[in-house]
C-alpha cells in the first residue's frame, strides 16, 4: 500500500517577491471599521490580534502607523484589578495567553508602566500548580503553552524569581516524547507549536541541555513538504504559521540549516495576497494578522534583510530583547 503525501501545488502566477507596502497597508487598515462582522466576531482574541499586528509592523519598521496611545489605553482597561491578569477584551476573563500578549506589546512600546506589573506577577504566580505546570485561567486547563506564557511573561518583567522555575522545567520535560518532541501535557502527541513553547521555556530558563537535540531537530525538519511549506504533525497539510513554530525551534537548536531554506521562502512568498496584502495559511486562502506576523517572522529567520531581525525565543524584534537585556539560551553546537 502506498500513501500520497498531503501537500499543495504552487501555481506559476504566485507572488515571488515580498510585498512589504501591501502588508503594511493591510495591517494599518485591519480593524479600523469596528462595525465589521469580522472585527466583532474576533473580540475573544483581540489582545493577541494587537500583538500579532504590532509585532509584524515593528518587523517592517512601520509601527508608527499603529494607534499607539489607543492601544496602550485599551490594554490598561483590560487588566483585572482583583487577579492582576489581563483579558482578550473588556468584559472577558483574564487569561495567561492575553496577559502575555499585553506584556509583549507594552514591552515593545517601552510602556510597562501603563499596567500594574506586580498584579501581573501575582496573577502568573497564582496559576502555577504543585507539579510545576500552569493553568491558563481560573477554569483550570493545564497546557505547556501556559508554561511558556508564564515564563516568558515573567522574564519580560525580570521577575522569574516569583515562580518555582525548577518545577516548571521539570513539568515541561515530563512532556517530552520518544521522538524528542513535546505535546500539551505528559503523553500527548508531539506538535510543532507545542515544541516551540517547550523549547522556548527551556531557552528562557537556560535548560536547553535537557533536550534530545538531534532527534528533535530531525523530527522538525521532516515537517517540510515538497512544496517547501511546513506542517505541524505528520500527514498534515502545510500551514504558513509553522514557518515560525518549526523554524524558531530549529533556530534555538542551531539547526535551521537542516531545512531547504530556498523552498520554504518560495512557499512563504506564495502565501501573500498580491491584491489585499497580508499572508494566509496556504496560497489562495483568506489573509489575517496571525499568518502575516508568522510569514514575516519566518522570512526574518531565513535572513531576509528587508525585515528586522526577530528573536526566535520571544517572537519579538531582537532590538527589543536587547533593550530589555534578556539573554535566552541558544545552542552553539
mmCIF file of C-alpha atoms in Angstrom:
data_model
loop_
_atom_site.group_PDB
_atom_site.id
_atom_site.type_symbol
_atom_site.label_atom_id
_atom_site.label_comp_id
_atom_site.label_asym_id
_atom_site.label_seq_id
_atom_site.Cartn_x
_atom_site.Cartn_y
_atom_site.Cartn_z
ATOM 1 C CA UNK A 1 0.000 0.000 0.000
ATOM 2 C CA UNK A 2 1.360 3.458 -0.879
ATOM 3 C CA UNK A 3 0.465 6.773 0.680
ATOM 4 C CA UNK A 4 0.346 10.111 -1.100
ATOM 5 C CA UNK A 5 1.826 12.958 0.928
ATOM 6 C CA UNK A 6 -0.716 15.701 1.660
ATOM 7 C CA UNK A 7 0.550 18.926 0.148
ATOM 8 C CA UNK A 8 -0.368 21.901 -2.020
ATOM 9 C CA UNK A 9 0.839 22.763 -5.521
ATOM 10 C CA UNK A 10 2.231 26.272 -6.022
ATOM 11 C CA UNK A 11 0.877 27.997 -9.137
ATOM 12 C CA UNK A 12 3.186 29.696 -11.609
ATOM 13 C CA UNK A 13 1.459 33.080 -11.154
ATOM 14 C CA UNK A 14 2.055 33.103 -7.374
ATOM 15 C CA UNK A 15 3.753 36.113 -5.702
ATOM 16 C CA UNK A 16 7.519 35.639 -5.809
ATOM 17 C CA UNK A 17 8.716 38.865 -4.185
ATOM 18 C CA UNK A 18 7.997 40.339 -0.748
ATOM 19 C CA UNK A 19 5.149 42.890 -0.880
ATOM 20 C CA UNK A 20 6.063 44.913 2.222
ATOM 21 C CA UNK A 21 3.975 48.010 1.464
ATOM 22 C CA UNK A 22 0.894 45.869 0.796
ATOM 23 C CA UNK A 23 1.329 44.147 4.170
ATOM 24 C CA UNK A 24 1.789 47.438 5.997
ATOM 25 C CA UNK A 25 -1.391 48.807 4.374
ATOM 26 C CA UNK A 26 -3.280 45.599 5.233
ATOM 27 C CA UNK A 27 -2.387 45.750 8.930
ATOM 28 C CA UNK A 28 -2.859 49.528 9.220
ATOM 29 C CA UNK A 29 -6.438 49.216 7.943
ATOM 30 C CA UNK A 30 -7.297 45.990 9.816
ATOM 31 C CA UNK A 31 -9.980 46.609 12.451
ATOM 32 C CA UNK A 32 -10.396 50.308 11.635
ATOM 33 C CA UNK A 33 -14.111 49.782 10.965
ATOM 34 C CA UNK A 34 -15.270 48.485 14.344
ATOM 35 C CA UNK A 35 -18.693 47.607 12.924
ATOM 36 C CA UNK A 36 -17.221 44.941 10.619
ATOM 37 C CA UNK A 37 -18.590 41.432 11.192
ATOM 38 C CA UNK A 38 -15.056 40.034 11.360
ATOM 39 C CA UNK A 39 -13.980 42.641 13.933
ATOM 40 C CA UNK A 40 -16.964 41.893 16.170
ATOM 41 C CA UNK A 41 -16.537 38.121 15.894
ATOM 42 C CA UNK A 42 -12.851 38.219 16.899
ATOM 43 C CA UNK A 43 -13.351 40.095 20.169
ATOM 44 C CA UNK A 44 -12.352 36.966 22.103
ATOM 45 C CA UNK A 45 -8.753 37.214 20.813
ATOM 46 C CA UNK A 46 -8.370 40.970 20.346
ATOM 47 C CA UNK A 47 -5.366 41.309 22.662
ATOM 48 C CA UNK A 48 -3.429 38.706 20.707
ATOM 49 C CA UNK A 49 -4.522 40.386 17.470
ATOM 50 C CA UNK A 50 -2.887 43.600 18.665
ATOM 51 C CA UNK A 51 0.319 41.694 19.459
ATOM 52 C CA UNK A 52 0.369 39.968 16.034
ATOM 53 C CA UNK A 53 -0.243 43.237 14.184
ATOM 54 C CA UNK A 54 2.175 45.412 16.158
ATOM 55 C CA UNK A 55 4.989 42.850 16.024
ATOM 56 C CA UNK A 56 4.558 42.474 12.273
ATOM 57 C CA UNK A 57 4.596 46.270 11.889
ATOM 58 C CA UNK A 58 7.689 46.517 14.101
ATOM 59 C CA UNK A 59 9.496 43.946 11.949
ATOM 60 C CA UNK A 60 8.639 46.014 8.868
ATOM 61 C CA UNK A 61 9.672 49.245 10.683
ATOM 62 C CA UNK A 62 6.118 50.537 10.222
ATOM 63 C CA UNK A 63 4.833 50.598 13.817
ATOM 64 C CA UNK A 64 4.230 54.365 13.585
ATOM 65 C CA UNK A 65 1.134 53.505 11.552
ATOM 66 C CA UNK A 66 -0.461 51.842 14.596
ATOM 67 C CA UNK A 67 -2.569 53.944 17.038
ATOM 68 C CA UNK A 68 -0.087 53.714 19.938
ATOM 69 C CA UNK A 69 -1.950 55.659 22.632
ATOM 70 C CA UNK A 70 -5.257 53.983 21.802
ATOM 71 C CA UNK A 71 -3.603 50.566 22.086
ATOM 72 C CA UNK A 72 -1.979 51.379 25.431
ATOM 73 C CA UNK A 73 -5.269 52.692 26.825
ATOM 74 C CA UNK A 74 -7.090 49.560 25.636
ATOM 75 C CA UNK A 75 -4.540 47.273 27.293
ATOM 76 C CA UNK A 76 -4.783 49.203 30.565
ATOM 77 C CA UNK A 77 -8.570 48.825 30.513
ATOM 78 C CA UNK A 78 -8.277 45.034 30.153
ATOM 79 C CA UNK A 79 -6.404 44.428 33.414
ATOM 80 C CA UNK A 80 -8.464 42.785 36.138
ATOM 81 C CA UNK A 81 -7.885 44.695 39.371
ATOM 82 C CA UNK A 82 -8.563 41.653 41.565
ATOM 83 C CA UNK A 83 -6.426 38.942 39.924
ATOM 84 C CA UNK A 84 -3.939 41.195 38.131
ATOM 85 C CA UNK A 85 -4.327 39.271 34.861
ATOM 86 C CA UNK A 86 -5.341 40.711 31.507
ATOM 87 C CA UNK A 87 -8.154 39.632 29.215
ATOM 88 C CA UNK A 88 -8.663 39.500 25.453
ATOM 89 C CA UNK A 89 -11.086 42.420 25.618
ATOM 90 C CA UNK A 90 -13.223 44.349 28.073
ATOM 91 C CA UNK A 91 -15.640 42.139 29.974
ATOM 92 C CA UNK A 92 -13.733 38.900 29.326
ATOM 93 C CA UNK A 93 -11.981 36.728 31.914
ATOM 94 C CA UNK A 94 -8.240 37.273 32.415
ATOM 95 C CA UNK A 95 -6.120 34.560 30.813
ATOM 96 C CA UNK A 96 -2.455 33.670 30.585
ATOM 97 C CA UNK A 97 -2.413 33.961 26.765
ATOM 98 C CA UNK A 98 -3.709 37.523 26.702
ATOM 99 C CA UNK A 99 -1.672 38.578 29.709
ATOM 100 C CA UNK A 100 1.458 37.636 27.774
ATOM 101 C CA UNK A 101 0.283 39.410 24.604
ATOM 102 C CA UNK A 102 -0.368 42.573 26.618
ATOM 103 C CA UNK A 103 3.046 42.467 28.282
ATOM 104 C CA UNK A 104 4.769 41.872 24.920
ATOM 105 C CA UNK A 105 3.042 44.871 23.321
ATOM 106 C CA UNK A 106 3.847 47.164 26.238
ATOM 107 C CA UNK A 107 7.454 45.919 26.269
ATOM 108 C CA UNK A 108 7.796 46.807 22.577
ATOM 109 C CA UNK A 109 6.357 50.255 23.311
ATOM 110 C CA UNK A 110 8.536 50.592 26.450
ATOM 111 C CA UNK A 111 5.345 51.358 28.388
ATOM 112 C CA UNK A 112 5.101 48.619 31.001
ATOM 113 C CA UNK A 113 4.268 51.411 33.429
ATOM 114 C CA UNK A 114 0.776 51.515 31.860
ATOM 115 C CA UNK A 115 -0.302 48.449 33.863
ATOM 116 C CA UNK A 116 0.153 47.127 37.391
ATOM 117 C CA UNK A 117 3.103 44.823 36.754
ATOM 118 C CA UNK A 118 3.071 43.482 40.312
ATOM 119 C CA UNK A 119 -0.532 42.490 39.663
ATOM 120 C CA UNK A 120 0.615 40.599 36.577
ATOM 121 C CA UNK A 121 3.290 38.820 38.627
ATOM 122 C CA UNK A 122 0.661 37.917 41.226
ATOM 123 C CA UNK A 123 -1.662 36.520 38.543
ATOM 124 C CA UNK A 124 1.010 34.436 36.804
ATOM 125 C CA UNK A 125 2.324 33.069 40.097
ATOM 126 C CA UNK A 126 -1.185 32.044 41.158
ATOM 127 C CA UNK A 127 -1.502 29.902 38.027
ATOM 128 C CA UNK A 128 1.399 27.561 38.903
ATOM 129 C CA UNK A 129 0.337 24.143 40.173
ATOM 130 C CA UNK A 130 2.054 21.845 42.651
ATOM 131 C CA UNK A 131 3.660 19.741 39.882
ATOM 132 C CA UNK A 132 5.158 22.878 38.295
ATOM 133 C CA UNK A 133 2.594 23.115 35.460
ATOM 134 C CA UNK A 134 0.468 26.198 34.785
ATOM 135 C CA UNK A 135 -3.228 26.619 34.168
ATOM 136 C CA UNK A 136 -4.428 29.258 31.723
ATOM 137 C CA UNK A 137 -7.166 30.785 33.865
ATOM 138 C CA UNK A 138 -9.463 30.080 36.790
ATOM 139 C CA UNK A 139 -11.129 27.211 34.893
ATOM 140 C CA UNK A 140 -8.049 25.035 35.343
ATOM 141 C CA UNK A 141 -6.868 23.809 31.917
ATOM 142 C CA UNK A 142 -3.215 22.663 32.033
ATOM 143 C CA UNK A 143 -1.146 23.069 28.858
ATOM 144 C CA UNK A 144 2.556 23.587 28.077
ATOM 145 C CA UNK A 145 1.517 26.740 26.199
ATOM 146 C CA UNK A 146 0.687 28.257 29.565
ATOM 147 C CA UNK A 147 4.061 27.236 30.994
ATOM 148 C CA UNK A 148 5.695 29.174 28.168
ATOM 149 C CA UNK A 149 3.379 32.163 28.636
ATOM 150 C CA UNK A 150 4.196 32.275 32.346
ATOM 151 C CA UNK A 151 7.943 32.010 31.921
ATOM 152 C CA UNK A 152 8.118 34.500 29.035
ATOM 153 C CA UNK A 153 5.829 36.989 30.750
ATOM 154 C CA UNK A 154 7.842 36.988 33.966
ATOM 155 C CA UNK A 155 11.156 37.134 32.123
ATOM 156 C CA UNK A 156 9.986 40.262 30.257
ATOM 157 C CA UNK A 157 9.257 41.769 33.682
ATOM 158 C CA UNK A 158 12.552 40.446 35.124
ATOM 159 C CA UNK A 159 10.578 38.530 37.765
ATOM 160 C CA UNK A 160 11.271 34.857 37.078
ATOM 161 C CA UNK A 161 12.126 34.612 40.770
ATOM 162 C CA UNK A 162 8.389 34.763 41.533
ATOM 163 C CA UNK A 163 7.761 31.147 40.428
ATOM 164 C CA UNK A 164 9.368 27.781 41.045
ATOM 165 C CA UNK A 165 11.451 27.652 37.856
ATOM 166 C CA UNK A 166 12.902 24.225 38.632
ATOM 167 C CA UNK A 167 9.434 22.675 38.916
ATOM 168 C CA UNK A 168 8.267 24.500 35.798
ATOM 169 C CA UNK A 169 11.161 22.979 33.848
ATOM 170 C CA UNK A 170 10.523 19.512 35.317
ATOM 171 C CA UNK A 171 6.903 19.610 34.141
ATOM 172 C CA UNK A 172 7.891 20.627 30.615
ATOM 173 C CA UNK A 173 10.480 17.834 30.493
ATOM 174 C CA UNK A 174 7.814 15.349 31.631
ATOM 175 C CA UNK A 175 6.023 16.161 28.351
ATOM 176 C CA UNK A 176 8.987 15.065 26.189
ATOM 177 C CA UNK A 177 8.246 12.146 23.868
ATOM 178 C CA UNK A 178 10.428 9.341 22.460
ATOM 179 C CA UNK A 179 10.891 11.345 19.234
ATOM 180 C CA UNK A 180 12.338 14.288 21.149
ATOM 181 C CA UNK A 181 9.198 16.358 20.642
ATOM 182 C CA UNK A 182 6.653 17.726 23.095
ATOM 183 C CA UNK A 183 2.901 17.809 23.481
ATOM 184 C CA UNK A 184 0.450 19.799 25.576
ATOM 185 C CA UNK A 185 0.812 17.552 28.624
ATOM 186 C CA UNK A 186 2.534 14.260 29.533
ATOM 187 C CA UNK A 187 1.707 11.550 26.991
ATOM 188 C CA UNK A 188 0.313 13.948 24.382
ATOM 189 C CA UNK A 189 1.353 13.757 20.739
ATOM 190 C CA UNK A 190 4.324 15.833 19.579
ATOM 191 C CA UNK A 191 3.209 19.014 17.835
ATOM 192 C CA UNK A 192 5.395 21.736 16.292
ATOM 193 C CA UNK A 193 3.570 24.593 18.015
ATOM 194 C CA UNK A 194 3.938 22.979 21.429
ATOM 195 C CA UNK A 195 7.556 22.094 20.688
ATOM 196 C CA UNK A 196 8.212 25.808 20.210
ATOM 197 C CA UNK A 197 6.550 26.525 23.571
ATOM 198 C CA UNK A 198 8.600 23.895 25.387
ATOM 199 C CA UNK A 199 11.925 24.698 23.704
ATOM 200 C CA UNK A 200 11.215 28.398 24.337
ATOM 201 C CA UNK A 201 10.576 27.693 28.018
ATOM 202 C CA UNK A 202 13.869 25.816 28.295
ATOM 203 C CA UNK A 203 15.655 28.585 26.371
ATOM 204 C CA UNK A 204 14.480 31.262 28.821
ATOM 205 C CA UNK A 205 15.200 29.017 31.829
ATOM 206 C CA UNK A 206 18.619 28.126 30.371
ATOM 207 C CA UNK A 207 17.993 24.367 30.404
ATOM 208 C CA UNK A 208 18.496 23.551 26.716
ATOM 209 C CA UNK A 209 20.943 20.850 27.847
ATOM 210 C CA UNK A 210 17.948 18.683 28.731
ATOM 211 C CA UNK A 211 16.792 18.344 25.108
ATOM 212 C CA UNK A 212 17.323 15.415 22.732
ATOM 213 C CA UNK A 213 18.617 17.916 20.196
ATOM 214 C CA UNK A 214 19.327 15.780 17.133
ATOM 215 C CA UNK A 215 16.181 13.659 17.489
ATOM 216 C CA UNK A 216 14.061 16.779 17.932
ATOM 217 C CA UNK A 217 15.682 18.665 15.047
ATOM 218 C CA UNK A 218 15.226 15.644 12.778
ATOM 219 C CA UNK A 219 11.516 15.453 13.659
ATOM 220 C CA UNK A 220 11.183 19.172 12.950
ATOM 221 C CA UNK A 221 12.987 19.162 9.603
ATOM 222 C CA UNK A 222 10.804 16.244 8.473
ATOM 223 C CA UNK A 223 7.865 18.668 8.635
ATOM 224 C CA UNK A 224 8.951 20.136 5.290
ATOM 225 C CA UNK A 225 6.909 19.016 2.292
ATOM 226 C CA UNK A 226 7.744 19.040 -1.453
ATOM 227 C CA UNK A 227 6.020 22.446 -1.821
ATOM 228 C CA UNK A 228 8.579 23.865 0.606
ATOM 229 C CA UNK A 229 5.930 24.517 3.266
ATOM 230 C CA UNK A 230 5.967 23.046 6.770
ATOM 231 C CA UNK A 231 3.286 21.158 8.656
ATOM 232 C CA UNK A 232 2.796 20.766 12.392
ATOM 233 C CA UNK A 233 2.441 16.993 12.523
ATOM 234 C CA UNK A 234 2.982 14.099 10.102
ATOM 235 C CA UNK A 235 0.406 13.689 7.303
ATOM 236 C CA UNK A 236 -0.977 17.214 7.656
ATOM 237 C CA UNK A 237 -1.149 19.930 5.017
ATOM 238 C CA UNK A 238 1.427 22.729 5.191
ATOM 239 C CA UNK A 239 0.464 25.881 7.055
ATOM 240 C CA UNK A 240 2.405 29.133 6.918
ATOM 241 C CA UNK A 241 2.397 29.574 10.707
ATOM 242 C CA UNK A 242 4.768 26.578 11.009
ATOM 243 C CA UNK A 243 7.344 28.688 9.209
ATOM 244 C CA UNK A 244 7.596 30.186 12.685
ATOM 245 C CA UNK A 245 6.896 27.285 15.072
ATOM 246 C CA UNK A 246 9.315 24.923 13.307
ATOM 247 C CA UNK A 247 11.988 27.382 12.236
ATOM 248 C CA UNK A 248 12.172 29.216 15.567
ATOM 249 C CA UNK A 249 12.730 25.901 17.348
ATOM 250 C CA UNK A 250 15.412 24.919 14.832
ATOM 251 C CA UNK A 251 16.988 28.359 15.311
ATOM 252 C CA UNK A 252 17.155 27.862 19.083
ATOM 253 C CA UNK A 253 18.674 24.425 18.423
ATOM 254 C CA UNK A 254 21.128 25.991 15.938
ATOM 255 C CA UNK A 255 19.972 23.573 13.224
ATOM 256 C CA UNK A 256 17.992 25.867 10.933
ATOM 257 C CA UNK A 257 20.183 24.713 8.028
ATOM 258 C CA UNK A 258 18.523 21.284 8.230
ATOM 259 C CA UNK A 259 15.609 22.528 6.092
ATOM 260 C CA UNK A 260 15.593 23.675 2.471
ATOM 261 C CA UNK A 261 15.537 27.435 3.028
ATOM 262 C CA UNK A 262 15.015 28.370 -0.604
ATOM 263 C CA UNK A 263 11.944 26.149 -0.980
ATOM 264 C CA UNK A 264 10.492 27.399 2.302
ATOM 265 C CA UNK A 265 10.936 31.018 1.229
ATOM 266 C CA UNK A 266 9.162 30.185 -2.032
ATOM 267 C CA UNK A 267 6.203 28.776 -0.070
ATOM 268 C CA UNK A 268 6.026 31.754 2.317
ATOM 269 C CA UNK A 269 6.010 34.266 -0.548
ATOM 270 C CA UNK A 270 3.294 32.250 -2.330
ATOM 271 C CA UNK A 271 1.001 32.755 0.685
ATOM 272 C CA UNK A 272 0.845 36.535 0.118
ATOM 273 C CA UNK A 273 -2.265 38.162 -1.325
ATOM 274 C CA UNK A 274 -0.982 40.481 -4.057
ATOM 275 C CA UNK A 275 -4.229 42.483 -4.056
ATOM 276 C CA UNK A 276 -5.176 42.963 -0.401
ATOM 277 C CA UNK A 277 -1.802 42.389 1.263
ATOM 278 C CA UNK A 278 -1.284 40.050 4.189
ATOM 279 C CA UNK A 279 -0.399 36.362 4.373
ATOM 280 C CA UNK A 280 -2.659 33.302 4.607
ATOM 281 C CA UNK A 281 -2.110 29.741 5.810
ATOM 282 C CA UNK A 282 -1.939 28.395 2.244
ATOM 283 C CA UNK A 283 -1.793 30.107 -1.162
ATOM 284 C CA UNK A 284 -5.186 31.499 -2.169
ATOM 285 C CA UNK A 285 -6.771 31.467 1.289
ATOM 286 C CA UNK A 286 -8.003 34.497 3.243
ATOM 287 C CA UNK A 287 -5.245 36.586 4.856
ATOM 288 C CA UNK A 288 -5.144 37.572 8.533
ATOM 289 C CA UNK A 289 -2.763 39.279 11.039
ATOM 290 C CA UNK A 290 -1.798 35.936 12.656
ATOM 291 C CA UNK A 291 -0.333 34.432 9.480
ATOM 292 C CA UNK A 292 1.022 37.810 8.393
ATOM 293 C CA UNK A 293 3.200 38.009 11.506
ATOM 294 C CA UNK A 294 4.465 34.456 11.202
ATOM 295 C CA UNK A 295 5.139 34.812 7.479
ATOM 296 C CA UNK A 296 7.272 37.891 8.112
ATOM 297 C CA UNK A 297 8.942 36.345 11.172
ATOM 298 C CA UNK A 298 9.739 33.207 9.172
ATOM 299 C CA UNK A 299 11.370 35.296 6.453
ATOM 300 C CA UNK A 300 13.349 37.137 9.112
ATOM 301 C CA UNK A 301 14.700 33.830 10.445
ATOM 302 C CA UNK A 302 15.644 32.925 6.873
ATOM 303 C CA UNK A 303 17.766 36.078 6.730
ATOM 304 C CA UNK A 304 15.616 38.443 4.667
ATOM 305 C CA UNK A 305 17.384 41.779 5.113
ATOM 306 C CA UNK A 306 14.309 43.921 4.388
ATOM 307 C CA UNK A 307 12.754 42.721 7.658
ATOM 308 C CA UNK A 308 14.156 43.441 11.115
ATOM 309 C CA UNK A 309 15.816 40.583 12.956
ATOM 310 C CA UNK A 310 13.358 38.624 15.096
ATOM 311 C CA UNK A 311 14.300 36.838 18.307
ATOM 312 C CA UNK A 312 13.494 33.104 17.911
ATOM 313 C CA UNK A 313 12.585 32.621 21.573
ATOM 314 C CA UNK A 314 10.340 35.637 22.170
ATOM 315 C CA UNK A 315 8.920 36.311 18.671
ATOM 316 C CA UNK A 316 9.683 39.986 19.174
ATOM 317 C CA UNK A 317 12.207 42.260 17.444
ATOM 318 C CA UNK A 318 15.747 41.466 18.561
ATOM 319 C CA UNK A 319 16.264 45.161 19.320
ATOM 320 C CA UNK A 320 13.525 44.985 21.984
ATOM 321 C CA UNK A 321 15.116 41.923 23.596
ATOM 322 C CA UNK A 322 18.491 43.697 23.577
ATOM 323 C CA UNK A 323 16.962 46.810 25.175
ATOM 324 C CA UNK A 324 15.444 44.678 27.935
ATOM 325 C CA UNK A 325 18.837 42.994 28.433
ATOM 326 C CA UNK A 326 17.386 39.496 28.067
ATOM 327 C CA UNK A 327 19.639 36.614 27.029
ATOM 328 C CA UNK A 328 17.663 33.449 26.244
ATOM 329 C CA UNK A 329 19.839 30.383 25.763
ATOM 330 C CA UNK A 330 20.629 29.316 22.192
ATOM 331 C CA UNK A 331 22.623 26.174 21.470
ATOM 332 C CA UNK A 332 26.036 26.573 19.874
ATOM 333 C CA UNK A 333 26.869 23.103 18.594
#
